[in-house]
Amino acid sequence: MVRRPARPSADAAQDPGPMVRRPARPGVDAAQDSGPMVRRSARPGADAAQDTGPERIYVLTGGRGGPAARTRLDLVTLVVAIGTPWQSSAVTQAVSAQRRLFPEHLDILRRCRSPLSVAELSAHLRLPFSAVAVLVEDLLRAELVRTRDAVLPAVPDPALIEEVLRGLQRL
Amino acid sequence: MAFNGSDPFGGVRTGVRELEPTATVALKIAIVGPLGVGKSTMVRSVSEISPLTTEETMSRRSVPVDALGPSSAKTETTVAMDFGRITVSDRVVLYLFGTPGQERFWFLWDGLVEGALGAVVIVDVLRLAESFDVLERLERRGCAFIVAANRFPGAPVYRPEELREALDLPTTVPVVDFDARERESCRDVLISLARYLLAASRAPRVVR
């Protein structure tokens, strides 16, 4: 076994040394755990609803690189739509014109009829986290969504961890 | 790379469970480790939803926002992070993020480790050295973690104490072994983390 070098007292003589490495086992091969991937940006010219390339993101965010500092949206901030059912397309169009909303804003409102994290919105909309955060901030300012804040204090409440523990034990 | 349940109209998505309206507390757990160690496999094994992918662009934090325009944006590269979800109660939801351990992806950690409940460091006993950087990174940030050795068939089995010594960890840090392909095994890893965090929250100075 390889040893972490940090500790001077570690005895190298006990190290069994490097071992022959087994090929990746089935089920955990590179295809399944490929980690981060560099992607080619979407081609320009795709239609607006599908286009998530840099030009579309620039239009959506107005060039804003991320939400204003005061909002502090996190990957796991839960977003919930307020009130309006957003079912009638006529109503939706009228509201979106009045509020200057993009189709992506409306998509967020539809998806957030039940709570959804910013990370999930990013996945469903195929937009980077920072772009979704800007859109959610727009909706917060328009009072069309509310958020439930996520970031924990440095030392979380034991009662909360107990709740997590009980939930995991029920799985 | 799958974007499951990403129908454009947000209608009924088969197999996608919606959160209860009562869900108010969302917690992050980082699943960290080198490439191919089983992070995505673990997320897939325990998640109640098909794993999703969120993205961020590499240049966001390294280039001033003003410099980003439609033309310069084309040079950005995109990094993807897998995640899954576990509802633990009416009110509390866990999100598990599989996070690459390589140094060039550490910018992702800024948003992830901050405010996270804790982390699971997955190690392969044959490639322990690849996890040293990650451990130091977590230690420096004061993020509570446990170590879980993915049980690769044919790999030597070490006792937790041996692994803990090789990784130069305090005796309080749990070291467990598990199989990332098995749901119960992954759940037990999370239970170990929760027990450790509970002890830490009751005596914060001992561990953090």
Short mmCIF file of C-alpha atoms in Angstrom, two decimals, chain B:
data_model
loop_
_atom_site.label_atom_id
_atom_site.label_comp_id
_atom_site.label_asym_id
_atom_site.label_seq_id
_atom_site.Cartn_x
_atom_site.Cartn_y
_atom_site.Cartn_z
CA MET B 1 -23.96 11.92 -20.23
CA ALA B 2 -27.62 11.70 -19.42
CA PHE B 3 -29.99 14.52 -18.70
CA ASN B 4 -32.75 12.40 -17.36
CA GLY B 5 -36.25 13.73 -17.06
CA SER B 6 -35.38 16.83 -19.02
CA ASP B 7 -38.58 17.10 -21.03
CA PRO B 8 -39.08 20.69 -22.16
CA PHE B 9 -42.50 21.19 -20.61
CA GLY B 10 -41.97 19.95 -17.09
CA GLY B 11 -44.91 17.59 -17.29
CA VAL B 12 -45.23 14.21 -15.61
CA ARG B 13 -41.85 12.54 -15.81
CA THR B 14 -41.95 8.82 -15.35
CA GLY B 15 -39.61 7.69 -12.63
CA VAL B 16 -38.87 11.23 -11.49
CA ARG B 17 -40.07 11.75 -7.98
CA GLU B 18 -41.06 15.27 -7.12
CA LEU B 19 -40.13 16.75 -3.78
CA GLU B 20 -42.89 17.24 -1.22
CA PRO B 21 -44.01 20.86 -0.80
CA THR B 22 -42.86 20.51 2.81
CA ALA B 23 -39.22 20.05 1.75
CA THR B 24 -37.44 23.03 3.27
CA VAL B 25 -33.92 21.90 4.14
CA ALA B 26 -31.56 20.77 1.38
CA LEU B 27 -28.15 19.50 2.41
CA LYS B 28 -25.06 18.85 0.30
CA ILE B 29 -22.74 15.90 0.66
CA ALA B 30 -19.62 15.88 -1.50
CA ILE B 31 -18.49 12.50 -2.84
CA VAL B 32 -14.83 13.03 -3.72
CA GLY B 33 -12.03 10.95 -5.13
CA PRO B 34 -9.89 10.36 -8.21
CA LEU B 35 -11.21 9.45 -11.63
CA GLY B 36 -12.69 5.96 -11.88
CA VAL B 37 -12.84 5.32 -8.12
CA GLY B 38 -16.63 4.88 -8.07
CA LYS B 39 -18.09 8.32 -7.32
CA SER B 40 -20.71 8.23 -10.08
CA THR B 41 -21.44 4.59 -9.28
CA MET B 42 -22.14 5.44 -5.64
CA VAL B 43 -24.35 8.40 -6.59
CA ARG B 44 -26.32 6.16 -8.95
CA SER B 45 -26.63 3.38 -6.35
CA VAL B 46 -28.27 5.49 -3.63
CA SER B 47 -30.04 8.27 -5.53
CA GLU B 48 -33.86 8.28 -5.66
CA ILE B 49 -33.67 10.06 -9.03
CA SER B 50 -31.66 9.09 -12.08
CA PRO B 51 -28.38 10.95 -11.62
CA LEU B 52 -28.33 14.41 -13.17
CA THR B 53 -25.51 16.60 -14.38
CA THR B 54 -24.90 20.24 -13.62
CA GLU B 55 -22.30 22.28 -15.43
CA GLU B 56 -20.06 25.20 -14.85
CA THR B 57 -17.71 26.99 -17.14
CA MET B 58 -14.03 26.95 -16.28
CA SER B 59 -13.44 30.61 -16.99
CA ARG B 60 -16.18 32.06 -14.77
CA ARG B 61 -13.97 32.64 -11.81
CA SER B 62 -10.70 33.18 -13.61
CA VAL B 63 -11.80 35.84 -16.10
CA PRO B 64 -13.36 39.14 -15.06
CA VAL B 65 -17.07 39.16 -15.85
CA ASP B 66 -16.71 42.27 -18.00
CA ALA B 67 -14.33 40.46 -20.31
CA LEU B 68 -16.92 37.79 -21.10
CA GLY B 69 -18.83 38.57 -24.25
CA PRO B 70 -20.39 36.55 -27.03
CA SER B 71 -17.07 36.17 -28.79
CA SER B 72 -14.83 35.44 -25.82
CA ALA B 73 -17.45 33.05 -24.40
CA LYS B 74 -16.63 30.58 -27.16
CA THR B 75 -13.28 29.80 -25.62
CA GLU B 76 -14.82 28.64 -22.34
CA THR B 77 -14.66 24.98 -21.47
CA THR B 78 -17.41 23.32 -19.53
CA VAL B 79 -17.05 20.94 -16.61
CA ALA B 80 -19.85 18.61 -15.58
CA MET B 81 -20.63 17.28 -12.11
CA ASP B 82 -22.95 14.32 -11.45
CA PHE B 83 -25.40 14.44 -8.59
CA GLY B 84 -28.26 12.53 -7.04
CA ARG B 85 -30.88 13.04 -4.35
CA ILE B 86 -32.17 11.25 -1.24
CA THR B 87 -35.27 12.41 0.64
CA VAL B 88 -34.63 11.61 4.30
CA SER B 89 -37.78 13.15 5.80
CA ASP B 90 -40.76 15.34 4.92
CA ARG B 91 -38.58 18.33 5.37
CA VAL B 92 -34.97 17.30 4.70
CA VAL B 93 -33.40 16.35 1.36
CA LEU B 94 -29.80 15.25 0.75
CA TYR B 95 -28.00 16.01 -2.48
CA LEU B 96 -24.91 13.95 -3.28
CA PHE B 97 -22.40 15.53 -5.63
CA GLY B 98 -19.71 13.41 -7.28
CA THR B 99 -16.77 15.80 -7.33
CA PRO B 100 -13.53 15.33 -9.23
CA GLY B 101 -10.48 15.36 -7.00
CA GLN B 102 -7.93 16.62 -9.53
CA GLU B 103 -6.45 19.98 -8.81
CA ARG B 104 -7.66 21.58 -12.01
CA PHE B 105 -11.27 21.04 -10.93
CA TRP B 106 -10.89 22.47 -7.47
CA PHE B 107 -12.59 25.68 -8.50
CA LEU B 108 -15.80 23.63 -8.42
CA TRP B 109 -15.25 23.06 -4.74
CA ASP B 110 -15.80 26.70 -3.84
CA GLY B 111 -19.53 26.38 -4.26
CA LEU B 112 -19.74 22.81 -3.10
CA VAL B 113 -17.78 22.40 0.10
CA GLU B 114 -18.99 25.70 1.53
CA GLY B 115 -22.00 24.93 3.66
CA ALA B 116 -21.80 21.21 2.90
CA LEU B 117 -22.91 18.78 5.59
CA GLY B 118 -19.79 16.70 5.00
CA ALA B 119 -17.86 14.63 2.50
CA VAL B 120 -17.14 11.02 1.65
CA VAL B 121 -13.63 10.46 0.26
CA ILE B 122 -13.68 7.32 -1.87
CA VAL B 123 -10.31 5.62 -2.18
CA ASP B 124 -8.97 2.70 -4.17
CA VAL B 125 -6.41 0.91 -1.96
CA LEU B 126 -4.22 0.35 -5.03
CA ARG B 127 -4.14 4.07 -5.81
CA LEU B 128 -4.09 5.62 -2.35
CA ALA B 129 -1.59 8.32 -3.31
CA GLU B 130 -4.14 9.85 -5.68
CA SER B 131 -6.27 10.76 -2.64
CA PHE B 132 -3.63 12.59 -0.60
CA ASP B 133 -4.28 16.00 -2.16
CA VAL B 134 -8.02 15.69 -1.66
CA LEU B 135 -7.62 14.87 2.04
CA GLU B 136 -5.40 17.89 2.57
CA ARG B 137 -7.81 20.10 0.72
CA LEU B 138 -10.72 19.00 2.92
CA GLU B 139 -8.65 19.27 6.09
CA ARG B 140 -7.59 22.82 5.23
CA ARG B 141 -11.20 23.82 4.58
CA GLY B 142 -12.40 22.27 7.80
CA CYS B 143 -14.89 20.07 5.96
CA ALA B 144 -15.76 16.96 7.97
CA PHE B 145 -15.22 13.75 5.99
CA ILE B 146 -14.99 10.01 6.28
CA VAL B 147 -12.96 7.67 4.07
CA ALA B 148 -14.66 4.84 2.19
CA ALA B 149 -12.51 2.27 0.38
CA ASN B 150 -14.31 0.92 -2.67
CA ARG B 151 -14.07 -2.87 -2.54
CA PHE B 152 -12.64 -3.81 -5.91
CA PRO B 153 -12.65 -7.61 -6.39
CA GLY B 154 -9.16 -9.04 -6.17
CA ALA B 155 -7.73 -5.98 -4.43
CA PRO B 156 -5.95 -6.59 -1.12
CA VAL B 157 -8.06 -6.06 1.97
CA TYR B 158 -6.55 -3.79 4.60
CA ARG B 159 -7.85 -3.22 8.07
CA PRO B 160 -9.32 0.24 8.68
CA GLU B 161 -6.44 1.00 11.10
CA GLU B 162 -3.89 0.22 8.38
CA LEU B 163 -5.64 2.51 5.91
CA ARG B 164 -6.02 5.23 8.51
CA GLU B 165 -2.31 5.07 9.27
CA ALA B 166 -1.35 5.10 5.58
CA LEU B 167 -3.57 8.15 5.10
CA ASP B 168 -2.22 9.81 8.23
CA LEU B 169 -5.69 10.46 9.65
CA PRO B 170 -6.69 11.03 13.27
CA THR B 171 -8.29 8.04 14.95
CA THR B 172 -11.61 9.89 15.14
CA VAL B 173 -12.08 9.81 11.34
CA PRO B 174 -14.07 6.73 10.33
CA VAL B 175 -12.54 4.53 7.64
CA VAL B 176 -14.92 1.97 6.14
CA ASP B 177 -14.92 -0.30 3.14
CA PHE B 178 -17.88 -0.67 0.82
CA ASP B 179 -19.05 -1.65 -2.65
CA ALA B 180 -20.14 1.37 -4.69
CA ARG B 181 -22.41 -0.83 -6.82
CA GLU B 182 -24.57 -1.86 -3.85
CA ARG B 183 -27.25 0.45 -2.54
CA GLU B 184 -27.20 -0.86 1.04
CA SER B 185 -23.43 -0.61 1.14
CA CYS B 186 -23.54 3.04 -0.01
CA ARG B 187 -26.32 3.79 2.45
CA ASP B 188 -24.16 2.37 5.25
CA VAL B 189 -21.32 4.71 4.22
CA LEU B 190 -23.70 7.66 4.52
CA ILE B 191 -24.89 6.37 7.90
CA SER B 192 -21.25 6.26 9.06
CA LEU B 193 -20.82 9.85 7.90
CA ALA B 194 -24.00 10.96 9.69
CA ARG B 195 -22.93 9.25 12.95
CA TYR B 196 -19.53 10.90 12.72
CA LEU B 197 -21.09 14.31 12.05
CA LEU B 198 -23.46 13.83 14.96
CA ALA B 199 -20.54 13.16 17.29
CA ALA B 200 -18.73 16.16 15.82
CA SER B 201 -21.73 18.44 16.28
CA ARG B 202 -21.97 17.47 19.92
CA ALA B 203 -18.26 18.05 20.52
CA PRO B 204 -17.30 20.36 17.66
CA ARG B 205 -13.80 21.18 18.81
CA VAL B 206 -12.65 17.60 18.94
CA VAL B 207 -13.05 17.05 15.23
CA ARG B 208 -13.26 20.35 13.41
#
